[in-house]
Coordinates of N, CA and C in Angstrom, one line a residue:
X201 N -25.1 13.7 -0.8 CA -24.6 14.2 0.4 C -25.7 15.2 0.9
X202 N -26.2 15.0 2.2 CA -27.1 15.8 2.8 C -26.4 17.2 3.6
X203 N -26.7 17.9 3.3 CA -26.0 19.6 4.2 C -27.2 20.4 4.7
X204 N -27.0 21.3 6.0 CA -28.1 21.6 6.5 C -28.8 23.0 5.9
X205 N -29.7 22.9 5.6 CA -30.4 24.1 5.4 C -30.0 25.2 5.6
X206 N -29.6 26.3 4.5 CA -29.0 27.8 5.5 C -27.5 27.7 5.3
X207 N -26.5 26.6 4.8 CA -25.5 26.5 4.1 C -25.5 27.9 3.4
X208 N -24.5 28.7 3.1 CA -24.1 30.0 2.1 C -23.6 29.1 1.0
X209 N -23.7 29.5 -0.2 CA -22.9 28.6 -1.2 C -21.6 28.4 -0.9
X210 N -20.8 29.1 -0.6 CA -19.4 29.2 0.0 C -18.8 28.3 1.0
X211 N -20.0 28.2 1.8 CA -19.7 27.2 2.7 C -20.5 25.9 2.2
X212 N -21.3 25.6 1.7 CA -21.3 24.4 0.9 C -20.5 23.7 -0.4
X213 N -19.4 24.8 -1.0 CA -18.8 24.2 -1.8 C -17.6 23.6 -1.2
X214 N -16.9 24.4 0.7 CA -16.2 24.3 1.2 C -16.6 22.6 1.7
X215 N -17.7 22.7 2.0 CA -18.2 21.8 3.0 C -17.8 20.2 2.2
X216 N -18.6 20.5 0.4 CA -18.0 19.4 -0.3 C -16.7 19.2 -0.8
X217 N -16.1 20.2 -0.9 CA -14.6 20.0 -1.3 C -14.0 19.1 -0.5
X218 N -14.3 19.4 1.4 CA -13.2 18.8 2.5 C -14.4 17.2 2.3
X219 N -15.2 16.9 1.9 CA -16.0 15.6 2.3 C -15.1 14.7 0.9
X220 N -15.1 15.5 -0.1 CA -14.3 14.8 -1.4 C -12.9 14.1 -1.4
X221 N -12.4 15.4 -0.4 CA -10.7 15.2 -0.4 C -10.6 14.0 0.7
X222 N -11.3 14.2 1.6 CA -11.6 12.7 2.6 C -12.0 11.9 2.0
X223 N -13.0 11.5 1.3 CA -12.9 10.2 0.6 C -11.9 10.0 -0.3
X224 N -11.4 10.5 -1.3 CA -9.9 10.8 -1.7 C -9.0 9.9 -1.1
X225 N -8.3 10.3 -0.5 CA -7.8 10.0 0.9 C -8.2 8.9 1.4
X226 N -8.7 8.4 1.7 CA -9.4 6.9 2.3 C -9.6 5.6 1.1
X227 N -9.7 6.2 0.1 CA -9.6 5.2 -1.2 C -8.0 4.7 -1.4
X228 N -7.4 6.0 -1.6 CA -5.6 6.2 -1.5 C -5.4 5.2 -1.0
X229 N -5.8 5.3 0.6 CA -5.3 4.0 2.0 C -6.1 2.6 1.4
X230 N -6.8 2.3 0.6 CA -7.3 1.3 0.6 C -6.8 0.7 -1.3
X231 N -6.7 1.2 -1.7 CA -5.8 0.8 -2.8 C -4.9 1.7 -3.4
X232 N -3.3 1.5 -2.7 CA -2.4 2.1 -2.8 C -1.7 1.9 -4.3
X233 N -1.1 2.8 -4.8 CA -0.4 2.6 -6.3 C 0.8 1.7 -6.3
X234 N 1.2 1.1 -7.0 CA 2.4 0.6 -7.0 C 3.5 1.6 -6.4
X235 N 3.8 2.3 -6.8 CA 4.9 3.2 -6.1 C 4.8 3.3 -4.5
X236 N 3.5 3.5 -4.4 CA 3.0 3.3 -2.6 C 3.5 1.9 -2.2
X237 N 3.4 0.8 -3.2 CA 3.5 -0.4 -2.4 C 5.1 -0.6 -2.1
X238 N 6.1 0.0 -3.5 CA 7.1 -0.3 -3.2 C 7.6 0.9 -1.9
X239 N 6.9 1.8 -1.5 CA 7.3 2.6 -0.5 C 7.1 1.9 1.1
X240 N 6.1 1.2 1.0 CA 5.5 0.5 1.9 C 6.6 -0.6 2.0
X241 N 6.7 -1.2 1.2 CA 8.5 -2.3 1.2 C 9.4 -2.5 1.6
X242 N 9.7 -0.9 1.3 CA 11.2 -0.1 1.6 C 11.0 0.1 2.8
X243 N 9.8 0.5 3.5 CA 9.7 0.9 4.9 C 9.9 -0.6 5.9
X244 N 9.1 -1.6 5.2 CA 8.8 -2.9 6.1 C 10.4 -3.9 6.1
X245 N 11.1 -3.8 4.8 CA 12.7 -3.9 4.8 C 13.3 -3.2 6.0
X246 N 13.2 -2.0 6.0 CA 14.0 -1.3 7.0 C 13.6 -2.0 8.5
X247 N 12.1 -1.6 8.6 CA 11.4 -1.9 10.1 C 12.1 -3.0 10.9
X248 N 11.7 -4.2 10.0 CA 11.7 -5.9 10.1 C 13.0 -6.7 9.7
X249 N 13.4 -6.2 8.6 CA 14.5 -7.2 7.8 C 15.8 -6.3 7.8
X250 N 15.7 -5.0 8.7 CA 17.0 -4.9 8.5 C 17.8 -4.4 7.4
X251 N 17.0 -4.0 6.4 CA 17.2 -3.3 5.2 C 18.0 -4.3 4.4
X252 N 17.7 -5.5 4.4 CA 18.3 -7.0 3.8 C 18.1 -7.0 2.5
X253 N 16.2 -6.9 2.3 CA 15.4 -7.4 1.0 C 15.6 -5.6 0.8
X254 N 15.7 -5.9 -0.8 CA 15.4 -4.5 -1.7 C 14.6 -4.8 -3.2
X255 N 13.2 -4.8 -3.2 CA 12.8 -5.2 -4.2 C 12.8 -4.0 -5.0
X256 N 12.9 -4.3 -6.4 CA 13.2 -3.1 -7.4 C 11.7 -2.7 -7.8
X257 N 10.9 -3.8 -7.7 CA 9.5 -3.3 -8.2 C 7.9 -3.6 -7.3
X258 N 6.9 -3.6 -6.8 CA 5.9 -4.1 -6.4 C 4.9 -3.4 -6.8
X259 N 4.4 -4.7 -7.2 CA 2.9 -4.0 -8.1 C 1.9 -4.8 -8.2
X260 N 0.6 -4.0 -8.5 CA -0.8 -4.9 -8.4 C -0.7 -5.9 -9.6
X261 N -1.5 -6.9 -9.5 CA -1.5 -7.7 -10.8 C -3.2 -8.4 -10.9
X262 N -3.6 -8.8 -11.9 CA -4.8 -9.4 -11.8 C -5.1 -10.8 -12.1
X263 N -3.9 -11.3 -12.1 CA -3.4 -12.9 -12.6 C -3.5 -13.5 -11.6
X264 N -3.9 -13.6 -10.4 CA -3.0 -14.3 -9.7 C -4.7 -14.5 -8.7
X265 N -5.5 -15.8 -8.9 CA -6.4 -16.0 -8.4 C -6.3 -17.2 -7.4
X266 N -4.9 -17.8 -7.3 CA -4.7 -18.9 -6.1 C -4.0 -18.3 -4.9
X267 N -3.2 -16.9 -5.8 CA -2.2 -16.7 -4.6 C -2.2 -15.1 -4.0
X268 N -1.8 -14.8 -2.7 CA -2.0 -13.4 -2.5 C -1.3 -12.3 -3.4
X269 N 0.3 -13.2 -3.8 CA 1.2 -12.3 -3.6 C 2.5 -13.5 -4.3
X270 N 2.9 -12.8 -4.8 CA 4.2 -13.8 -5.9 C 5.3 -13.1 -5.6
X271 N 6.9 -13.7 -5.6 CA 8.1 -12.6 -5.8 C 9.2 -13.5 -7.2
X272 N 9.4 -12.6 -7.8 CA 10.7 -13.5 -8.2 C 12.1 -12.7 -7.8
X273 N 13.0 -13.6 -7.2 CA 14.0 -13.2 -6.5 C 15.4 -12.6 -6.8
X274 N 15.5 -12.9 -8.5 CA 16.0 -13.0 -9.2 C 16.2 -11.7 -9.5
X275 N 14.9 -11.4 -9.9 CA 14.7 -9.9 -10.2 C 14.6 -8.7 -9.2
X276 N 14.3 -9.4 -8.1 CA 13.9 -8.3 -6.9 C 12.3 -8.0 -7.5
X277 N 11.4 -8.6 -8.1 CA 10.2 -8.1 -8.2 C 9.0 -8.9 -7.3
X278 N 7.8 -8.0 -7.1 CA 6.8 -8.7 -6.1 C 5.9 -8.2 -6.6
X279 N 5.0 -9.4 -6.5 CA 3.7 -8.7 -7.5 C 2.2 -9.7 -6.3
X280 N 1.5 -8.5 -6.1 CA 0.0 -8.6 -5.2 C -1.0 -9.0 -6.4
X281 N -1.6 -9.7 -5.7 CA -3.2 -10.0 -6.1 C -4.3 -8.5 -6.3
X282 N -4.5 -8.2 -7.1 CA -5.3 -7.2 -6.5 C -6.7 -7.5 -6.2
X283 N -7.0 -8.9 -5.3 CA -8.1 -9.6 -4.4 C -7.7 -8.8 -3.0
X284 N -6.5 -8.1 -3.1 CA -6.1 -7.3 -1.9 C -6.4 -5.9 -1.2
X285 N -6.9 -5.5 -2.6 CA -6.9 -4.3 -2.8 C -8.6 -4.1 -1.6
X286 N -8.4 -3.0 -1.0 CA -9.5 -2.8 0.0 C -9.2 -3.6 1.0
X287 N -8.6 -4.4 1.3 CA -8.6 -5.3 2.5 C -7.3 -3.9 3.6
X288 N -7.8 -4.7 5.1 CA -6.9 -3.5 5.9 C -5.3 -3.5 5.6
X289 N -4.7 -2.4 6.2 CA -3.1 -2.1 4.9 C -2.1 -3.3 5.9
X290 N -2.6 -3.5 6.9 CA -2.1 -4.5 7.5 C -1.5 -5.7 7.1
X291 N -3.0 -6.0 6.5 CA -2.9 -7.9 5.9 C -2.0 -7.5 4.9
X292 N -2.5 -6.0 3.7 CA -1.9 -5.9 2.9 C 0.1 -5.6 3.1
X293 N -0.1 -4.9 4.4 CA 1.9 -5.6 5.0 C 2.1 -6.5 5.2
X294 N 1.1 -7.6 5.9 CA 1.9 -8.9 5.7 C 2.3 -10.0 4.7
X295 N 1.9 -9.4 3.5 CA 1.5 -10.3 2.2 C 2.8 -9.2 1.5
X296 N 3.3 -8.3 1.9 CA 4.3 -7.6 1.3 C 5.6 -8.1 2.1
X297 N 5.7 -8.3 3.4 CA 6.7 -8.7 4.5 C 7.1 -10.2 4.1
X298 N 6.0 -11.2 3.8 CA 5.6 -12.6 3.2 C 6.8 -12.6 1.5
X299 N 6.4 -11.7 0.5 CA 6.9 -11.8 -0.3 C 8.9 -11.3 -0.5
X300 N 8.7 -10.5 0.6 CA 10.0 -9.6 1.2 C 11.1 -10.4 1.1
X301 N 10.4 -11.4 2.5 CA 11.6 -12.5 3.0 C 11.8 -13.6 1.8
X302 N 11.1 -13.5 0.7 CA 11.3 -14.5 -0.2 C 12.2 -14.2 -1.1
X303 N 12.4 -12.9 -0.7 CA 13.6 -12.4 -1.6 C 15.1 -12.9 -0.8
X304 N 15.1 -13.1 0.1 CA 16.2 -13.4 0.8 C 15.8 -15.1 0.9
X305 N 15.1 -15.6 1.7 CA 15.1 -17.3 1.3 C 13.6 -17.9 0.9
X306 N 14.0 -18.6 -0.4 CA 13.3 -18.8 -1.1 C 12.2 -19.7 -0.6
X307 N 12.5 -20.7 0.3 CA 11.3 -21.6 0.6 C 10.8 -21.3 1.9
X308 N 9.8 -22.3 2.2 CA 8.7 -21.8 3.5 C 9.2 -22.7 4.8
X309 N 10.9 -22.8 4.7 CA 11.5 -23.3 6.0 C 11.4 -22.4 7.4
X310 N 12.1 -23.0 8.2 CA 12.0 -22.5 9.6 C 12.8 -20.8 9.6
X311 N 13.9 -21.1 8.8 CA 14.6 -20.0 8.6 C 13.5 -18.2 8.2
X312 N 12.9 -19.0 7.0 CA 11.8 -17.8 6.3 C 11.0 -17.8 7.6
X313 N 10.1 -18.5 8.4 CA 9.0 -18.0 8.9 C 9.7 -17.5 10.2
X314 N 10.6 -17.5 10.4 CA 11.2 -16.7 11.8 C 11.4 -15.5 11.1
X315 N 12.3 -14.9 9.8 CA 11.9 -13.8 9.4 C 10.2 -13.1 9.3
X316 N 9.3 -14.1 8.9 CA 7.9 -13.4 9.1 C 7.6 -12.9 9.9
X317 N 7.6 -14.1 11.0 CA 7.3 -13.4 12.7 C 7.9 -12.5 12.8
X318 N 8.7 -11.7 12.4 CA 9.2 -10.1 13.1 C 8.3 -8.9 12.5
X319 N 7.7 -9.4 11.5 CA 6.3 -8.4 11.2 C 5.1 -9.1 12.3
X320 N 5.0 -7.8 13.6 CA 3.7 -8.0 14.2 C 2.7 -8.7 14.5
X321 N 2.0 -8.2 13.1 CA 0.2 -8.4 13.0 C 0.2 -10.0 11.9
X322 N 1.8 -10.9 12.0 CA 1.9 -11.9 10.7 C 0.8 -13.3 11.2
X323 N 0.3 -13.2 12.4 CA -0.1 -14.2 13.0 C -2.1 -13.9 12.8
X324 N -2.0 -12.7 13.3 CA -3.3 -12.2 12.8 C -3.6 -12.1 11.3
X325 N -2.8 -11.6 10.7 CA -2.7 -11.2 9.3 C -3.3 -13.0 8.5
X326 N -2.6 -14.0 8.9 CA -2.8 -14.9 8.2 C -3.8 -15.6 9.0
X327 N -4.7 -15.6 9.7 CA -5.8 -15.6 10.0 C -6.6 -15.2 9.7
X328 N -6.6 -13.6 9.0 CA -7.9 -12.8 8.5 C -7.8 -13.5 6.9
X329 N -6.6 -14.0 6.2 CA -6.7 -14.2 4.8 C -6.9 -15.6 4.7
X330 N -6.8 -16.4 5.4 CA -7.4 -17.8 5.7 C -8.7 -17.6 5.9
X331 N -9.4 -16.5 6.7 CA -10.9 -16.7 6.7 C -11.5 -16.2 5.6
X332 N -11.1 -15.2 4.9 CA -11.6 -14.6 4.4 C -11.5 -15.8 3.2
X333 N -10.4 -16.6 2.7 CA -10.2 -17.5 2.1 C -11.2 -18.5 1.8
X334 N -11.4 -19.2 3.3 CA -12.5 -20.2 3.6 C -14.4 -19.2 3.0
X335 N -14.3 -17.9 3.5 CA -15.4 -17.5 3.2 C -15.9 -17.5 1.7
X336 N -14.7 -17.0 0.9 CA -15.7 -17.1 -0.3 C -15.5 -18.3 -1.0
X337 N -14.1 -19.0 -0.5 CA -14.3 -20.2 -1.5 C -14.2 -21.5 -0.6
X338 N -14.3 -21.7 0.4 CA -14.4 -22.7 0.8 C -12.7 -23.5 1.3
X339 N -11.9 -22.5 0.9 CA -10.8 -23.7 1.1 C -9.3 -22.1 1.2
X340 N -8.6 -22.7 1.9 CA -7.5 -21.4 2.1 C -7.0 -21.3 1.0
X341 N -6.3 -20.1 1.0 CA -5.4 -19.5 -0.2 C -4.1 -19.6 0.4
X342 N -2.6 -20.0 -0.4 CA -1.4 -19.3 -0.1 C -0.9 -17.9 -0.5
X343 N 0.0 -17.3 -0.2 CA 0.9 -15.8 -0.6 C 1.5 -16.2 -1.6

């Protein structure tokens, strides 16, 4: 970190404390904890679905190299790719919104994707993970 010449110590330890706590902070938003993701859930339930889906758990996982995002319904659990982790919190809501509605119906009928579409950015969202898809490997991924 460069600081200008003539800094007092005081204000350069200030200067790096507020530069630290910002990156901090920006990491946070870019790979959120499980508890964040199930917060993020709870919020996108309410937003979109009407407070329908209640998953009991959502969490990063490292297994899962075909797919964004898994749920089992049964349990109310949802488990992300952490190939997600860093990407914008967006894609990362629609890949949570994606596994939501699978808690309520299970397959990828007309029924489910009319719940998707009421998240926003679900049209963009699955655009940026299809390119991104195509980019490193050549061929799209499912949620």
């Amino acid at each position: 970190m460069l600081l200008p010449a003539g800094l007092s110590l005081t204000d350069e330890e200030q200067w790096v404390r507020r530069m630290l706590d910002r990156l901090a902070a920006k990491e946070q938003r870019r790979r959120p904890s499980d508890d964040d993701l199930l917060e993020r859930a709870a919020d996108l339930a309410t937003r979109y679905l009407d407070d329908k889906a209640t998953p009991t758990s959502v969490r990063w996982v490292e297994n899962q190299r075909h797919r964004w995002g898994s749920c089992t319904p049964d349990h109310g659990t949802i488990r992300l790719s952490t190939r997600l982790q860093g990407m914008p919190a967006w894609v990362v809501d629609y890949v949570i919104m994606h596994e939501l509605v699978h808690l309520l119906v299970p397959s990828h009928g007309p029924a489910f994707w009319e719940l998707v579409e009421r998240y926003p950015r679900a049209e963009r969202a699955r655009g940026f993970l299809e390119g991104f898809s195509m980019g490193a490997s050549g061929s799209a991924e499912e949620c």
